[in-house]
mmCIF file of C-alpha atoms in Angstrom:
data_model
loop_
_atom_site.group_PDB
_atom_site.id
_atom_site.type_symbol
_atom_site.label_atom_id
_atom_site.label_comp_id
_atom_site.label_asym_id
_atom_site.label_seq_id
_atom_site.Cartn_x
_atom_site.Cartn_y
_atom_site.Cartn_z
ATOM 1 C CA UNK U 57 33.120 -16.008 23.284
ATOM 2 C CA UNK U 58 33.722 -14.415 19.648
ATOM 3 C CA UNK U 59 33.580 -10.957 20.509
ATOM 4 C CA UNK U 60 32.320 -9.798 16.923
ATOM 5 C CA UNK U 61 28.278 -9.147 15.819
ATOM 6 C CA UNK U 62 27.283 -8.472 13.046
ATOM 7 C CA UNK U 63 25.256 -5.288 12.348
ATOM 8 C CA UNK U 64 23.601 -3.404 9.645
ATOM 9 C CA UNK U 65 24.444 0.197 10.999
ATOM 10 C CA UNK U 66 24.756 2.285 14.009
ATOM 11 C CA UNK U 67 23.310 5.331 14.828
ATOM 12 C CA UNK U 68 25.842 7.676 16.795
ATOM 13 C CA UNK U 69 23.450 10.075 18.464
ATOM 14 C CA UNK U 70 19.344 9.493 18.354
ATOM 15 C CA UNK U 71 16.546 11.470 19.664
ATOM 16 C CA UNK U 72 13.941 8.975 18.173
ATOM 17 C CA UNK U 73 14.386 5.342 19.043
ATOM 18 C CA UNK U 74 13.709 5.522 23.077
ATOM 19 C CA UNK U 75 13.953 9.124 25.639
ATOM 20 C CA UNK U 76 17.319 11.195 25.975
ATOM 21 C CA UNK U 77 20.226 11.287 23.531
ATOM 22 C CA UNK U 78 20.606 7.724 22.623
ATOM 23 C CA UNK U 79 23.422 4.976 20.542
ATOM 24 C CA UNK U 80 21.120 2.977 18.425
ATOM 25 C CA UNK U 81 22.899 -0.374 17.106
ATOM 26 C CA UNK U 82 20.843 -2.211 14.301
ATOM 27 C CA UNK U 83 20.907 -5.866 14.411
ATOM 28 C CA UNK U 84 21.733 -7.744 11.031
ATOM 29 C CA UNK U 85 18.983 -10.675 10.538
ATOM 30 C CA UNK U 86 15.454 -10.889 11.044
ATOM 31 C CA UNK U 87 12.858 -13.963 10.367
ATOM 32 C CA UNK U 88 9.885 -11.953 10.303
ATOM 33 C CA UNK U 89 9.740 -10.200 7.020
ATOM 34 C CA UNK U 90 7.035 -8.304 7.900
ATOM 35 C CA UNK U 91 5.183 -6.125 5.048
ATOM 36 C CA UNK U 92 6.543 -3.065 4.130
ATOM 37 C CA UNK U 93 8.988 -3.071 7.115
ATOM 38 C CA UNK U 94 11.433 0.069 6.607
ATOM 39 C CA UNK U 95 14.555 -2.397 6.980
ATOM 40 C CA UNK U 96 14.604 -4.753 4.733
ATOM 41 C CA UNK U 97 18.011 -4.530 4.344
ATOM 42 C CA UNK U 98 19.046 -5.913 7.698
ATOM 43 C CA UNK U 99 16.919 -9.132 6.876
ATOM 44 C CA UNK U 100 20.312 -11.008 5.422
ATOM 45 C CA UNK U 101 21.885 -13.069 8.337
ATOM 46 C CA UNK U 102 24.942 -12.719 6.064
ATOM 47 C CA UNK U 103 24.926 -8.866 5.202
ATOM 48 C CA UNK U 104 25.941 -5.878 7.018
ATOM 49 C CA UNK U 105 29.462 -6.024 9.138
ATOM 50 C CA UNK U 106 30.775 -7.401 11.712
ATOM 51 C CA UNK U 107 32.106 -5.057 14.656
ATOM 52 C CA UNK U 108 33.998 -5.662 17.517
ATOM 53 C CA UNK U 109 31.737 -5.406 20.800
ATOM 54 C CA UNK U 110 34.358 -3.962 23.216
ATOM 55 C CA UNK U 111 35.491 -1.397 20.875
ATOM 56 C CA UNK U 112 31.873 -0.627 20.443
ATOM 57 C CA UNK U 113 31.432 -0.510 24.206
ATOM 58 C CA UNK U 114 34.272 1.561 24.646
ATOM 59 C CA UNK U 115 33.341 4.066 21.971
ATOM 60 C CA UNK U 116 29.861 4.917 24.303
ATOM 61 C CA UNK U 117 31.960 4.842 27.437
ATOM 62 C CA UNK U 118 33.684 7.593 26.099
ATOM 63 C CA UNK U 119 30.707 9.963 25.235
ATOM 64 C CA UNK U 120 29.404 11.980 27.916
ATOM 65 C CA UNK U 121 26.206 12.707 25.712
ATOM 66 C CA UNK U 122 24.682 9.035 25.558
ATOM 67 C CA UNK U 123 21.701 8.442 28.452
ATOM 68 C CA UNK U 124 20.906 5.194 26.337
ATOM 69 C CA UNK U 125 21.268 2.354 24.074
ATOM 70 C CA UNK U 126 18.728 0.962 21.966
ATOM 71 C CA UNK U 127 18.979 -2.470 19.776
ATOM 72 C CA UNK U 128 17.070 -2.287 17.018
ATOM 73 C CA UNK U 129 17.130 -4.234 13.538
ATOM 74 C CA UNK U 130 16.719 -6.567 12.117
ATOM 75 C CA UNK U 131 15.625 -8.658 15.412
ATOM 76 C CA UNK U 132 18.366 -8.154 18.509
ATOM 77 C CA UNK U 133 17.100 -11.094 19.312
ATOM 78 C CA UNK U 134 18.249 -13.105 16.680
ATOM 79 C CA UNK U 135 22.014 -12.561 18.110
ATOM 80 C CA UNK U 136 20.473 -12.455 21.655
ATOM 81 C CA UNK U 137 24.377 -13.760 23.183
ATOM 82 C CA UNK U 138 25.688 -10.568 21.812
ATOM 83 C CA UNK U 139 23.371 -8.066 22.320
ATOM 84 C CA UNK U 140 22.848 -9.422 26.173
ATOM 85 C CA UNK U 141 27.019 -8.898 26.532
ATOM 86 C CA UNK U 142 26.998 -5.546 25.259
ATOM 87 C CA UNK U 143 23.615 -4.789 27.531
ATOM 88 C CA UNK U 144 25.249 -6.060 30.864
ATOM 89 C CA UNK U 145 28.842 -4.115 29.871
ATOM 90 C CA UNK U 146 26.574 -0.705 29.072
ATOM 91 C CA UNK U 147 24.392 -1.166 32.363
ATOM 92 C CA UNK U 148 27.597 -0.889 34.286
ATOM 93 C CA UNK U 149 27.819 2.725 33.203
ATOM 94 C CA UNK U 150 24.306 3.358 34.085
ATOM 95 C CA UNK U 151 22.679 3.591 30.850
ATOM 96 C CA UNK U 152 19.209 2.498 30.110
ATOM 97 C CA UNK U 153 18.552 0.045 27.698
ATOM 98 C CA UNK U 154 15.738 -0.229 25.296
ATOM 99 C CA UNK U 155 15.049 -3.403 22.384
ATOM 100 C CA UNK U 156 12.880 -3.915 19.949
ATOM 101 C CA UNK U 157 11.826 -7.451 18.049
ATOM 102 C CA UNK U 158 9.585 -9.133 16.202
ATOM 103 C CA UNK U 159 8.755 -11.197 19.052
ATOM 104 C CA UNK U 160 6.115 -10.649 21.774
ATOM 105 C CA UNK U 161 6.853 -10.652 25.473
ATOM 106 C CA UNK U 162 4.876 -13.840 26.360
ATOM 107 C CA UNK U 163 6.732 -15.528 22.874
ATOM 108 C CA UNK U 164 10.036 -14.812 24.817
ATOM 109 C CA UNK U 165 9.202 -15.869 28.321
ATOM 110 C CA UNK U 166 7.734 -19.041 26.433
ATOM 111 C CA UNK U 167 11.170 -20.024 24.384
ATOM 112 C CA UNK U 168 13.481 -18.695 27.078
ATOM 113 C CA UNK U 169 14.748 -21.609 27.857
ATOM 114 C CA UNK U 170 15.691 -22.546 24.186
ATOM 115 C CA UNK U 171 17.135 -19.798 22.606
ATOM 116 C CA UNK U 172 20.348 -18.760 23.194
ATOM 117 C CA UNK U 173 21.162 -15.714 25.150
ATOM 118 C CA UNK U 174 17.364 -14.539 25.445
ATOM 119 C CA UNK U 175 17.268 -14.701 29.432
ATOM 120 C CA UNK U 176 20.079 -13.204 29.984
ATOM 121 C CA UNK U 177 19.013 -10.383 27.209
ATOM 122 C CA UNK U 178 16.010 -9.885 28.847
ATOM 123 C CA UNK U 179 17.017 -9.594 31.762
ATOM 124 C CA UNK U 180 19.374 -7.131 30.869
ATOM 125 C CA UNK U 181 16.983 -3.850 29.472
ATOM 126 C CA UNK U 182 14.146 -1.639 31.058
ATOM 127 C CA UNK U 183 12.245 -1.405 27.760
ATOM 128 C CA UNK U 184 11.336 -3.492 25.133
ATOM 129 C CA UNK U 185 9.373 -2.903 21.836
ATOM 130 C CA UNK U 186 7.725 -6.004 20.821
ATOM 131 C CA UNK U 187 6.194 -7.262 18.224
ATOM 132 C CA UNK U 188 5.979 -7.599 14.452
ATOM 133 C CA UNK U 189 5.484 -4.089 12.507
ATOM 134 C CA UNK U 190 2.083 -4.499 10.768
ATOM 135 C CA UNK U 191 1.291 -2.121 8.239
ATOM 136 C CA UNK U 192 -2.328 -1.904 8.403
ATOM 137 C CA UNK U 193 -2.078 -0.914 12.326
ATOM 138 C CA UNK U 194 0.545 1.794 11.099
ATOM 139 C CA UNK U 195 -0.406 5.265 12.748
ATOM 140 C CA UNK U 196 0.833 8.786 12.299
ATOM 141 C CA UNK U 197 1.962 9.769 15.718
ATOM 142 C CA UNK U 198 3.158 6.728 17.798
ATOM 143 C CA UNK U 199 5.925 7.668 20.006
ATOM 144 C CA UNK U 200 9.130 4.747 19.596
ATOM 145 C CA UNK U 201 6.888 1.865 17.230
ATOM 146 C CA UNK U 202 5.872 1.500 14.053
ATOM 147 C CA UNK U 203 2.439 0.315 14.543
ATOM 148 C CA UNK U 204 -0.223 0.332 17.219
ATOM 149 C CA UNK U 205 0.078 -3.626 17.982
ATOM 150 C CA UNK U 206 3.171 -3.087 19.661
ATOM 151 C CA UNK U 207 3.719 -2.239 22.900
ATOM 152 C CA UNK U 208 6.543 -0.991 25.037
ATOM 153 C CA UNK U 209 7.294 -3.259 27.586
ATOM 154 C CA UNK U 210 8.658 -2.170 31.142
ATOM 155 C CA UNK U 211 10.858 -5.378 31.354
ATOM 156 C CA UNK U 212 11.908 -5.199 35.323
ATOM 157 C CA UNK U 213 8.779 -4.389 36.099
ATOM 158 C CA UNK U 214 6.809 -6.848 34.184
ATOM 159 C CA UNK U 215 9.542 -10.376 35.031
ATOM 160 C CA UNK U 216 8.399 -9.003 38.935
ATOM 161 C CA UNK U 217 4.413 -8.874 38.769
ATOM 162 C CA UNK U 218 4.442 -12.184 35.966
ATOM 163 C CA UNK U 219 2.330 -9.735 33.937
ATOM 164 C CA UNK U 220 3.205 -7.144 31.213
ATOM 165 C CA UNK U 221 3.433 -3.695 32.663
ATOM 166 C CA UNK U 222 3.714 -0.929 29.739
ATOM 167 C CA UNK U 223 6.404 2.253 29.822
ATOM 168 C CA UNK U 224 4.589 5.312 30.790
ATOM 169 C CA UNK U 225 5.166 7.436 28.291
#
């Protein structure tokens, strides 16, 4: 496996993209050009950088301060084999892991099968944001999502009852 992805940024140490002190890596590529989203930039399958994943990994090992990871974009789930390699690596040191995406939870669990890397992402983080940002459900206030169509998904818990089962937050 090519160890690289390709990202648009990376924020070291976030308070506002999932609980506790948090790594936030930002996916490079998205489909879903939703209106007004805040990232266009990361849109471009062929912009941002590509990083090494272990050095990555080994640069959150090393820092006492980070109770989580967060993938965020762009879509995560457009480089699913990636971001579900760094997710099982980070779970080893106990961290909690949090995604967002355009996509909804029942869109996933439909495609599974026929995307690459999207089971085993999935089955790899506790929370995920899903989807599209839409501009006319924007609120002042929403804690971790840009608009009030999207939810945040308990992921272990949902795959267990077959039914979505939201974060308490």
């Amino acid at each position: 496996m090519d160890k690289n992805i390709r990202l648009s940024g990376i924020a070291y140490e976030s308070l506002v993209n999932g609980p506790g002190i948090r790594r936030v890596f930002f996916s490079q590529g998205c489909l879903h050009n939703c209106k007004e989203c805040f990232n266009p930039d990361t849109h471009d399958f062929n912009g941002g950088e590509l990083r090494d994943m272990d050095e990555l990994i080994l640069d959150v090992k090393e820092n006492p301060m980070i109770k989580g990871i967060t993938f965020s974009g762009g879509d995560p789930f457009e480089q699913a084999d990636k971001f579900s390699y760094m997710a099982k690596e980070f779970k080893k040191f106990g961290l909690n892991i949090w995604s967002y995406t355009g996509y909804t939870f029942e869109y996933i669990l439909s495609h599974i099968e026929e995307r690459e890397g999207w089971k085993e992402l999935i089955n790899n983080i506790d929370a995920l944001v899903d989807g599209r940002f839409e501009i006319d459900k924007k609120e002042d206030g929403l804690r971790f999502r840009g608009s009030s169509n999207q939810r945040i998904i308990n992921v272990p818990e949902s795959l267990k009852e077959g039914k979505v089962i939201l974060v308490e937050i």
